[in-house]
Coordinates of C-alpha atoms and ligand atoms in Angstrom, one line a residue:
M1223 CA 54.5 50.1 -5.2
A1224 CA 52.9 46.9 -5.0
D1225 CA 55.1 43.9 -5.5
E1226 CA 54.5 42.4 -9.0
R1227 CA 55.0 39.0 -7.8
H1228 CA 52.0 39.2 -5.7
S1229 CA 49.7 40.4 -8.6
G1230 CA 49.0 36.9 -10.3
D1231 CA 46.2 38.7 -12.3
H1232 CA 48.1 40.8 -14.5
P1233 CA 46.9 39.9 -18.1
F1234 CA 50.3 39.5 -19.5
R1235 CA 51.8 37.8 -16.7
F1236 CA 52.3 33.9 -16.9
P1237 CA 53.0 32.0 -13.9
Q1238 CA 56.4 31.3 -15.3
D1239 CA 57.2 34.8 -14.9
A1240 CA 56.8 34.6 -11.2
D1241 CA 59.2 31.6 -11.1
R1242 CA 61.7 33.7 -13.1
D1243 CA 61.7 36.3 -10.4
F1244 CA 62.8 34.0 -7.8
P1245 CA 66.5 34.2 -7.0
H1246 CA 68.2 31.0 -8.1
G1247 CA 71.6 31.9 -7.2
G1248 CA 72.2 35.2 -9.0
A1249 CA 68.8 36.5 -10.0
R1250 CA 67.8 40.1 -10.3
S1251 CA 66.8 42.0 -7.1
T1252 CA 63.5 43.7 -6.8
P1253 CA 63.7 47.6 -6.6
N1254 CA 61.2 47.7 -3.7
G1255 CA 63.2 45.3 -1.6
G1256 CA 60.4 42.7 -2.1
P1257 CA 61.0 39.0 -2.1
G1258 CA 63.7 39.2 -4.7
V1259 CA 67.1 39.1 -3.1
S1260 CA 69.1 42.2 -3.1
G1261 CA 72.8 42.0 -3.5
R1262 CA 73.3 42.6 0.4
A1263 CA 70.9 39.9 1.1
R1264 CA 72.5 37.6 -1.4
R1265 CA 75.8 38.1 0.3
R1266 CA 74.2 37.6 3.8
S1267 CA 72.4 34.3 2.7
G1268 CA 75.8 33.1 1.0
I1269 CA 74.1 32.3 -2.3
R1270 CA 76.6 32.1 -5.0
A1271 CA 76.1 30.6 -8.5
E1272 CA 78.7 28.0 -8.1
H1273 CA 77.6 27.0 -4.7
I1274 CA 75.0 24.5 -5.6
I1275 CA 77.0 22.6 -8.3
T1276 CA 80.0 22.3 -5.9
M1277 CA 78.0 20.8 -3.0
S1278 CA 78.7 17.1 -2.3
G1279 CA 76.2 14.5 -2.9
R1280 CA 73.1 14.7 -5.2
H1281 CA 70.9 17.7 -5.7
F1282 CA 67.3 17.1 -4.5
L1283 CA 65.3 18.7 -7.2
Q1284 CA 61.9 18.5 -5.4
I1285 CA 60.0 21.4 -7.3
P1286 CA 56.8 20.1 -9.0
G1287 CA 58.7 19.9 -12.4
P1288 CA 61.2 19.7 -13.9
T1289 CA 61.7 16.5 -12.0
N1290 CA 64.6 14.2 -11.4
V1291 CA 65.8 12.5 -14.6
P1292 CA 66.7 8.9 -13.9
E1293 CA 70.1 7.4 -14.8
R1294 CA 68.6 5.3 -17.3
I1295 CA 66.9 7.9 -19.2
L1296 CA 70.2 10.1 -19.0
R1297 CA 72.1 7.2 -20.5
A1298 CA 69.5 6.8 -23.2
M1299 CA 70.0 10.5 -24.3
D1300 CA 73.6 10.3 -24.0
R1301 CA 74.4 9.3 -27.5
T1302 CA 75.2 10.5 -31.0
V1303 CA 72.7 12.7 -32.6
V1304 CA 71.0 10.8 -35.4
D1305 CA 69.7 12.0 -38.8
H1306 CA 66.2 13.0 -38.0
R1307 CA 65.3 12.2 -41.6
G1308 CA 67.4 8.9 -41.5
A1309 CA 66.3 5.3 -41.3
E1310 CA 66.4 5.1 -37.5
L1311 CA 63.8 7.5 -36.3
P1312 CA 60.6 6.0 -37.3
A1313 CA 60.9 3.0 -34.9
V1314 CA 61.6 5.4 -32.1
V1315 CA 58.5 7.5 -33.0
F1316 CA 56.2 4.7 -33.5
E1317 CA 57.1 3.2 -30.1
I1318 CA 56.7 6.8 -28.5
V1319 CA 53.2 7.2 -30.0
E1320 CA 52.0 3.8 -28.6
G1321 CA 53.6 4.5 -25.3
L1322 CA 52.1 7.8 -25.0
R1323 CA 48.6 6.5 -26.0
G1324 CA 48.9 4.1 -23.0
T1325 CA 49.9 6.9 -20.7
F1326 CA 46.9 8.9 -21.8
Q1327 CA 44.8 5.9 -21.7
S1328 CA 43.6 6.3 -25.2
R1329 CA 43.4 3.7 -27.9
D1330 CA 43.4 5.9 -31.0
G1331 CA 44.2 9.5 -29.7
A1332 CA 46.5 11.1 -32.2
I1333 CA 49.8 12.1 -30.6
A1334 CA 51.6 15.3 -31.7
L1335 CA 55.0 16.4 -30.4
F1336 CA 56.5 19.8 -30.5
P1337 CA 60.0 20.9 -29.5
A1338 CA 58.5 23.2 -27.0
S1339 CA 57.6 23.4 -23.3
G1340 CA 54.0 22.7 -21.9
T1341 CA 52.9 26.1 -23.0
G1342 CA 53.7 25.4 -26.5
A1343 CA 51.3 22.4 -26.2
T1344 CA 48.6 24.7 -24.8
E1345 CA 49.0 27.1 -27.6
A1346 CA 48.7 24.1 -30.1
A1347 CA 45.6 23.0 -28.2
V1348 CA 44.0 26.4 -28.6
V1349 CA 45.1 27.3 -32.2
N1350 CA 43.9 24.1 -33.7
T1351 CA 40.4 23.9 -32.0
L1352 CA 39.3 27.6 -31.5
N1353 CA 38.6 30.5 -33.9
P1354 CA 38.9 34.3 -32.8
G1355 CA 35.5 35.1 -31.4
D1356 CA 34.6 31.5 -30.2
R1357 CA 33.6 31.4 -26.6
A1358 CA 35.4 29.4 -24.0
L1359 CA 34.5 28.6 -20.5
A1360 CA 37.7 28.6 -18.2
F1361 CA 38.3 28.8 -14.5
N1362 CA 40.8 30.8 -12.6
N1363 CA 41.6 28.6 -9.5
G1364 CA 45.2 28.9 -9.9
A1365 CA 48.1 30.4 -11.8
F1366 CA 48.1 27.7 -14.4
S1367 CA 44.4 27.7 -14.9
H1368 CA 44.6 31.6 -15.4
A1369 CA 47.5 31.1 -17.9
F1370 CA 45.4 28.6 -19.9
A1371 CA 42.7 31.2 -20.2
E1372 CA 45.2 33.8 -21.1
V1373 CA 46.7 31.9 -24.0
A1374 CA 43.3 31.5 -25.4
R1375 CA 42.7 35.2 -25.1
R1376 CA 45.7 36.1 -26.9
F1377 CA 44.2 34.3 -30.0
S1378 CA 41.2 36.4 -29.6
V1379 CA 39.0 33.7 -28.0
D1380 CA 36.1 35.1 -26.0
V1381 CA 37.0 33.6 -22.7
D1382 CA 34.6 33.6 -19.8
E1383 CA 37.0 33.1 -16.9
V1384 CA 35.3 32.2 -13.7
D1385 CA 37.2 33.5 -10.6
L1386 CA 37.5 30.8 -7.9
P1387 CA 39.3 30.7 -4.7
W1388 CA 42.8 29.2 -5.2
D1389 CA 42.3 26.5 -2.7
R1390 CA 40.6 23.7 -4.8
G1391 CA 39.7 22.1 -8.0
V1392 CA 37.0 23.2 -10.3
P1393 CA 33.5 22.3 -8.8
P1394 CA 31.9 19.9 -11.4
D1395 CA 28.3 21.4 -10.1
L1396 CA 29.5 24.7 -11.3
I1397 CA 30.3 23.5 -14.6
R1398 CA 27.1 21.7 -15.0
D1399 CA 25.2 25.0 -13.9
R1400 CA 27.1 27.1 -16.4
L1401 CA 26.7 24.9 -19.2
A1402 CA 23.0 24.1 -18.5
A1403 CA 22.5 27.9 -18.7
D1404 CA 24.2 28.1 -22.0
A1405 CA 21.1 26.7 -23.8
D1406 CA 22.3 28.0 -27.2
H1407 CA 25.5 26.2 -26.8
T1408 CA 27.6 29.2 -27.4
Y1409 CA 30.6 27.8 -25.6
R1410 CA 32.9 26.2 -27.9
A1411 CA 35.2 24.8 -25.3
L1412 CA 35.8 24.2 -21.7
L1413 CA 39.5 24.7 -20.6
V1414 CA 40.4 22.9 -17.6
V1415 CA 43.7 22.1 -15.7
H1416 CA 43.6 18.7 -14.4
N1417 CA 46.2 19.2 -11.6
E1418 CA 46.8 22.9 -10.6
T1419 CA 50.4 23.0 -9.9
S1420 CA 50.3 26.4 -8.1
T1421 CA 48.0 25.2 -5.5
G1422 CA 48.1 21.4 -5.3
A1423 CA 44.5 20.8 -6.0
T1424 CA 43.3 18.2 -8.6
T1425 CA 40.0 18.6 -10.5
D1426 CA 37.9 15.5 -10.7
L1427 CA 37.7 15.0 -14.5
A1428 CA 35.3 12.0 -14.2
A1429 CA 32.9 14.3 -12.5
V1430 CA 33.4 17.0 -15.0
R1431 CA 32.5 14.7 -17.9
R1432 CA 29.3 13.8 -16.0
A1433 CA 28.5 17.3 -15.5
M1434 CA 29.0 18.1 -19.2
D1435 CA 26.9 15.1 -20.1
A1436 CA 24.3 16.1 -17.6
A1437 CA 24.0 19.7 -19.0
G1438 CA 23.9 17.9 -22.6
H1439 CA 26.4 20.3 -23.8
P1440 CA 28.7 19.6 -26.8
A1441 CA 31.6 21.8 -25.9
F1442 CA 35.1 20.6 -26.5
L1443 CA 36.9 19.4 -23.4
I1444 CA 40.3 20.6 -23.6
V1445 CA 42.6 19.6 -20.5
D1446 CA 45.9 20.6 -19.3
A1447 CA 47.5 17.4 -18.0
V1448 CA 51.0 19.0 -17.6
S1449 CA 51.4 18.0 -13.8
S1450 CA 49.2 14.8 -14.0
L1451 CA 50.2 12.7 -17.0
A1452 CA 52.3 9.7 -16.0
S1453 CA 51.6 10.3 -12.3
L1454 CA 47.8 10.6 -11.7
D1455 CA 45.0 8.6 -13.4
F1456 CA 44.3 10.3 -16.6
R1457 CA 41.6 8.6 -18.8
F1458 CA 41.5 10.3 -22.1
D1459 CA 38.9 8.0 -23.8
E1460 CA 36.7 7.3 -20.8
W1461 CA 36.3 10.9 -19.9
A1462 CA 35.7 11.8 -23.7
V1463 CA 38.6 14.4 -23.6
D1464 CA 39.0 16.2 -27.0
V1465 CA 42.4 17.5 -26.4
A1466 CA 44.9 16.8 -23.6
L1467 CA 48.3 18.6 -23.3
A1468 CA 51.4 18.0 -21.5
G1469 CA 55.2 18.5 -21.2
S1470 CA 58.1 16.2 -20.9
Q1471 CA 59.4 17.4 -17.6
K1472 CA 57.1 16.1 -15.0
G1473 CA 55.6 12.7 -14.7
L1474 CA 57.6 11.7 -17.8
M1475 CA 60.8 12.2 -16.0
L1476 CA 62.6 14.0 -18.9
P1477 CA 64.4 17.3 -19.2
P1478 CA 62.0 20.1 -20.4
G1479 CA 61.7 20.5 -24.0
L1480 CA 58.8 18.5 -25.5
G1481 CA 55.3 19.7 -25.7
I1482 CA 52.9 16.7 -26.1
V1483 CA 49.3 16.7 -27.4
C1484 CA 46.7 13.9 -27.5
I1485 CA 44.0 14.6 -29.9
G1486 CA 40.5 13.0 -30.2
A1487 CA 38.6 12.6 -33.6
R1488 CA 36.4 15.4 -32.9
A1489 CA 39.2 17.9 -32.5
L1490 CA 41.0 16.4 -35.4
R1491 CA 38.0 17.2 -37.7
R1492 CA 37.7 20.7 -36.1
A1493 CA 41.3 21.7 -36.8
E1494 CA 40.5 21.3 -40.5
D1495 CA 37.8 24.2 -40.2
V1496 CA 39.6 26.4 -37.9
T1497 CA 40.9 29.7 -39.4
T1498 CA 43.2 31.0 -36.5
P1499 CA 46.6 31.6 -38.2
R1500 CA 49.1 29.0 -37.2
A1501 CA 52.4 27.8 -38.3
F1502 CA 54.8 26.0 -35.9
F1503 CA 51.8 24.8 -33.7
D1504 CA 49.7 23.7 -36.7
W1505 CA 49.3 20.0 -35.7
R1506 CA 48.2 18.9 -39.1
P1507 CA 51.7 18.7 -40.8
V1508 CA 53.0 17.2 -37.5
L1509 CA 50.6 14.4 -37.4
K1510 CA 51.0 13.7 -41.2
E1511 CA 54.8 13.4 -40.8
M1512 CA 54.6 11.5 -37.4
E1513 CA 52.6 9.0 -39.3
R1514 CA 55.8 8.3 -41.3
G1515 CA 57.9 8.5 -38.2
Y1516 CA 59.2 11.9 -39.0
F1517 CA 58.7 15.6 -38.2
P1518 CA 58.1 18.8 -40.5
F1519 CA 60.9 20.4 -38.4
T1520 CA 64.0 19.4 -36.6
P1521 CA 62.6 17.4 -33.6
A1522 CA 64.4 17.4 -30.2
T1523 CA 66.0 14.2 -31.3
L1524 CA 67.8 13.1 -28.1
L1525 CA 64.7 13.9 -26.0
L1526 CA 63.0 11.4 -28.2
Y1527 CA 65.4 8.8 -27.2
G1528 CA 64.8 9.7 -23.5
L1529 CA 61.1 9.6 -24.0
R1530 CA 61.2 6.1 -25.4
E1531 CA 63.2 5.1 -22.4
A1532 CA 61.0 6.8 -20.0
L1533 CA 57.8 5.0 -21.5
R1534 CA 59.6 1.8 -21.2
M1535 CA 60.2 2.4 -17.5
L1536 CA 56.7 3.3 -17.0
S1537 CA 55.5 0.2 -18.8
E1538 CA 57.9 -2.0 -16.8
E1539 CA 56.5 -0.5 -13.5
G1540 CA 53.0 -0.6 -14.8
L1541 CA 50.7 2.4 -15.1
P1542 CA 48.4 1.4 -12.1
Q1543 CA 51.5 1.0 -9.9
V1544 CA 52.9 4.3 -10.9
I1545 CA 49.6 6.0 -10.0
T1546 CA 49.6 4.0 -6.6
R1547 CA 53.1 5.0 -6.0
H1548 CA 52.3 8.7 -6.4
R1549 CA 49.2 8.3 -4.1
R1550 CA 51.3 6.5 -1.4
L1551 CA 54.2 9.2 -1.4
A1552 CA 51.8 12.0 -1.5
E1553 CA 50.0 10.6 1.7
A1554 CA 53.4 10.4 3.3
V1555 CA 54.1 14.1 2.6
R1556 CA 50.7 15.1 3.6
A1557 CA 51.2 13.3 7.0
A1558 CA 54.4 15.2 7.4
V1559 CA 52.7 18.5 6.9
R1560 CA 50.0 17.6 9.4
A1561 CA 52.7 16.8 11.9
W1562 CA 54.3 20.2 11.3
E1563 CA 50.9 21.6 12.1
R1564 CA 50.9 23.6 8.9
P1565 CA 47.9 23.8 6.6
V1566 CA 48.0 22.8 2.9
Q1567 CA 46.8 25.3 0.4
C1568 CA 44.1 22.7 -1.0
R1569 CA 41.1 22.9 1.4
E1570 CA 39.3 19.9 0.0
P1571 CA 40.8 16.7 1.0
A1572 CA 39.3 14.7 -1.7
E1573 CA 41.0 17.0 -4.1
Y1574 CA 44.6 16.9 -2.7
S1575 CA 47.1 16.5 -5.4
N1576 CA 49.2 13.3 -5.6
T1577 CA 52.0 15.1 -7.5
L1578 CA 52.8 18.2 -5.2
T1579 CA 51.8 19.7 -1.9
A1580 CA 51.7 23.4 -1.3
V1581 CA 52.5 24.1 2.3
V1582 CA 51.4 27.4 3.9
V1583 CA 53.8 29.3 6.0
P1584 CA 52.7 31.2 9.2
E1585 CA 51.5 34.7 8.7
G1586 CA 54.5 37.1 8.6
A1587 CA 56.8 34.4 7.5
D1588 CA 58.2 34.3 3.9
S1589 CA 58.1 31.0 2.0
D1590 CA 61.0 32.1 -0.1
A1591 CA 63.1 32.2 2.8
V1592 CA 62.6 28.5 3.4
R1593 CA 63.3 27.9 -0.2
R1594 CA 66.6 29.9 0.0
V1595 CA 67.8 28.1 3.1
A1596 CA 66.8 24.7 1.6
E1597 CA 68.7 25.4 -1.6
T1598 CA 72.0 27.0 -0.2
H1599 CA 72.3 24.9 3.0
F1600 CA 70.7 21.6 2.2
N1601 CA 71.1 21.1 -1.6
L1602 CA 67.3 20.9 -1.9
S1603 CA 65.2 22.8 -4.3
L1604 CA 61.4 23.4 -3.4
G1605 CA 58.9 25.2 -5.4
A1606 CA 57.9 28.8 -5.0
G1607 CA 54.6 30.3 -4.4
L1608 CA 53.2 31.6 -7.6
G1609 CA 51.2 34.6 -8.4
R1610 CA 49.1 35.7 -5.4
L1611 CA 50.6 32.8 -3.3
A1612 CA 54.1 34.3 -3.6
G1613 CA 55.9 34.2 -0.2
K1614 CA 52.9 32.5 1.3
V1615 CA 53.5 28.9 0.2
F1616 CA 56.3 26.6 -0.9
R1617 CA 55.6 23.5 -2.8
I1618 CA 57.0 20.1 -2.4
G1619 CA 57.2 18.2 -5.7
H1620 CA 56.5 14.6 -5.4
L1621 CA 56.2 13.3 -8.9
G1622 CA 58.1 11.5 -11.6
S1623 CA 61.1 9.4 -10.7
L1624 CA 60.9 9.2 -6.7
N1625 CA 60.9 6.6 -3.9
E1626 CA 60.2 6.5 -0.3
L1627 CA 63.7 7.2 0.9
E1628 CA 63.9 10.2 -1.4
V1629 CA 60.5 11.5 0.1
L1630 CA 61.8 11.1 3.5
A1631 CA 65.1 12.9 2.8
T1632 CA 63.2 15.7 1.2
L1633 CA 61.0 16.0 4.3
A1634 CA 63.9 16.0 6.5
G1635 CA 65.6 18.9 4.5
T1636 CA 62.4 20.7 4.4
E1637 CA 62.1 20.6 8.3
L1638 CA 65.6 21.7 8.6
A1639 CA 65.1 24.5 6.2
M1640 CA 61.8 25.7 8.0
T1641 CA 63.6 25.7 11.3
V1642 CA 66.6 27.6 9.9
A1643 CA 64.2 30.1 8.4
G1644 CA 62.6 30.7 11.7
I1645 CA 59.3 28.8 11.3
Q1646 CA 58.6 26.6 14.4
V1647 CA 58.3 22.9 13.5
P1648 CA 58.9 19.9 15.9
V1649 CA 62.1 18.6 14.0
G1650 CA 61.8 15.0 13.1
A1651 CA 58.0 14.9 13.6
G1652 CA 57.2 15.1 9.9
V1653 CA 59.6 12.5 8.9
A1654 CA 58.3 10.2 11.6
A1655 CA 54.8 10.7 10.5
A1656 CA 55.8 10.0 7.0
Q1657 CA 57.6 7.0 8.0
R1658 CA 54.4 5.6 9.7
V1659 CA 52.5 6.0 6.6
L1660 CA 55.1 4.4 4.5
L1661 CA 55.2 1.4 6.8
E1662 CA 51.5 0.8 6.5
H1663 CA 52.0 0.4 2.9
V1664 CA 54.9 -2.1 3.0
G1665 CA 54.0 -5.1 1.0
T1666 CA 50.9 -3.5 -0.7
Ligands
LIG3030 C1 49.5 22.7 -14.9 C2 50.7 23.4 -15.8 N1 50.3 23.9 -16.9 C3 51.2 24.4 -17.8 C4 52.4 24.7 -17.4 C5 53.4 25.5 -18.3 O1 54.3 24.5 -18.8 P1 55.7 24.9 -19.2 O2 56.3 25.6 -18.1 O3 56.4 23.6 -19.5 O4 55.5 25.7 -20.4 C6 52.9 24.1 -16.2 C7 54.3 24.3 -15.6 O5 54.7 24.0 -14.6 C8 51.9 23.4 -15.4 O6 52.3 22.9 -14.1

């Protein structure tokens, strides 16, 4: 029997399912002895549920989201729950809307918040813009791109999902050619993931917009910005994005629990005509209530306080500086991976993600073994390989609240974990390479 974790193409399998299979302490074992951990293996590796929380020092949560939540944000959320229909909330909501607009780089984008994860925001983007039978052009260049197409398909959208290698972004030329060939403009929307979190490849959205314009195609541009918002340059207005969706748990440095949508004028109008059944994810009542500073449901009140604080922190650092910091830290991580003589999953240097790096382990090695050692021995969480990359890569998250020393510690821990897991790396070489990169940037 094939190991399910390796079949990223199952129509009803979301990348999150693959994550769920990974043994975080006491997870299920796989019947075929695959990468899940059997009871015996668990005993051998010493994984116990209570092990991680009793380890001294701080846990290094270096998965590509959720990310570390800074103390300042924790403190902002550590408060009495307020009446979500009371006098206090509107000021919080208005500040959040303004702050998020700045982060999306949009002057007038409408902001809708849902107590949901990023997938909820994906569903909101789909059900408010697409009708059953509408055609959409999507790309399978990673687990999350595939999941995006899958959500649309669940609502009977006729998705044309172009299969691509899982080692780069979506080529803008391909988009131009596909759209130019659609002379009757049958595609209602283009679904693109800005930063493919499963592979560490970023799609050049400025070039995507140019490709759409070159083809003269009016399709809606719907973008998943879950692992790019507040970390990579995201220009909602300049790139004429119609809908962008995100979650709270990545660049925004919050716990999971908020689905965030930024909506342009065209998509707002379209939502009035769409007939797709929608209730919770109908953004119209949400936008209407948020204009008054409230919600049509019970919002995730404390996360709103956290989000306000996160946006204040981003504004204090400055969005350009936040973007530059992510680039600097990513370059340090990539220098370390080069020093380890390991390839990264993304094969196109111009598309290397500045929020995560997927490191390819040698043929025959198991990337989950590296993760297990990192977690149990060094209190360091690394991201799993998802879908068809299960067992083949581990992912280093370098986004959100993060600085130079945290990156160096993460790299040191990764070197130790690889070594203990039996992957030969020159111990210290990655850290030294990263230090050299960081030294070059001092004072810049
Ligand atoms: C690019 C991308 N899209 C969508 C999702 C799904 O978001 P969530 O797990 O918050 O539902 C993720 C999660 O990691 C992601 O990285």
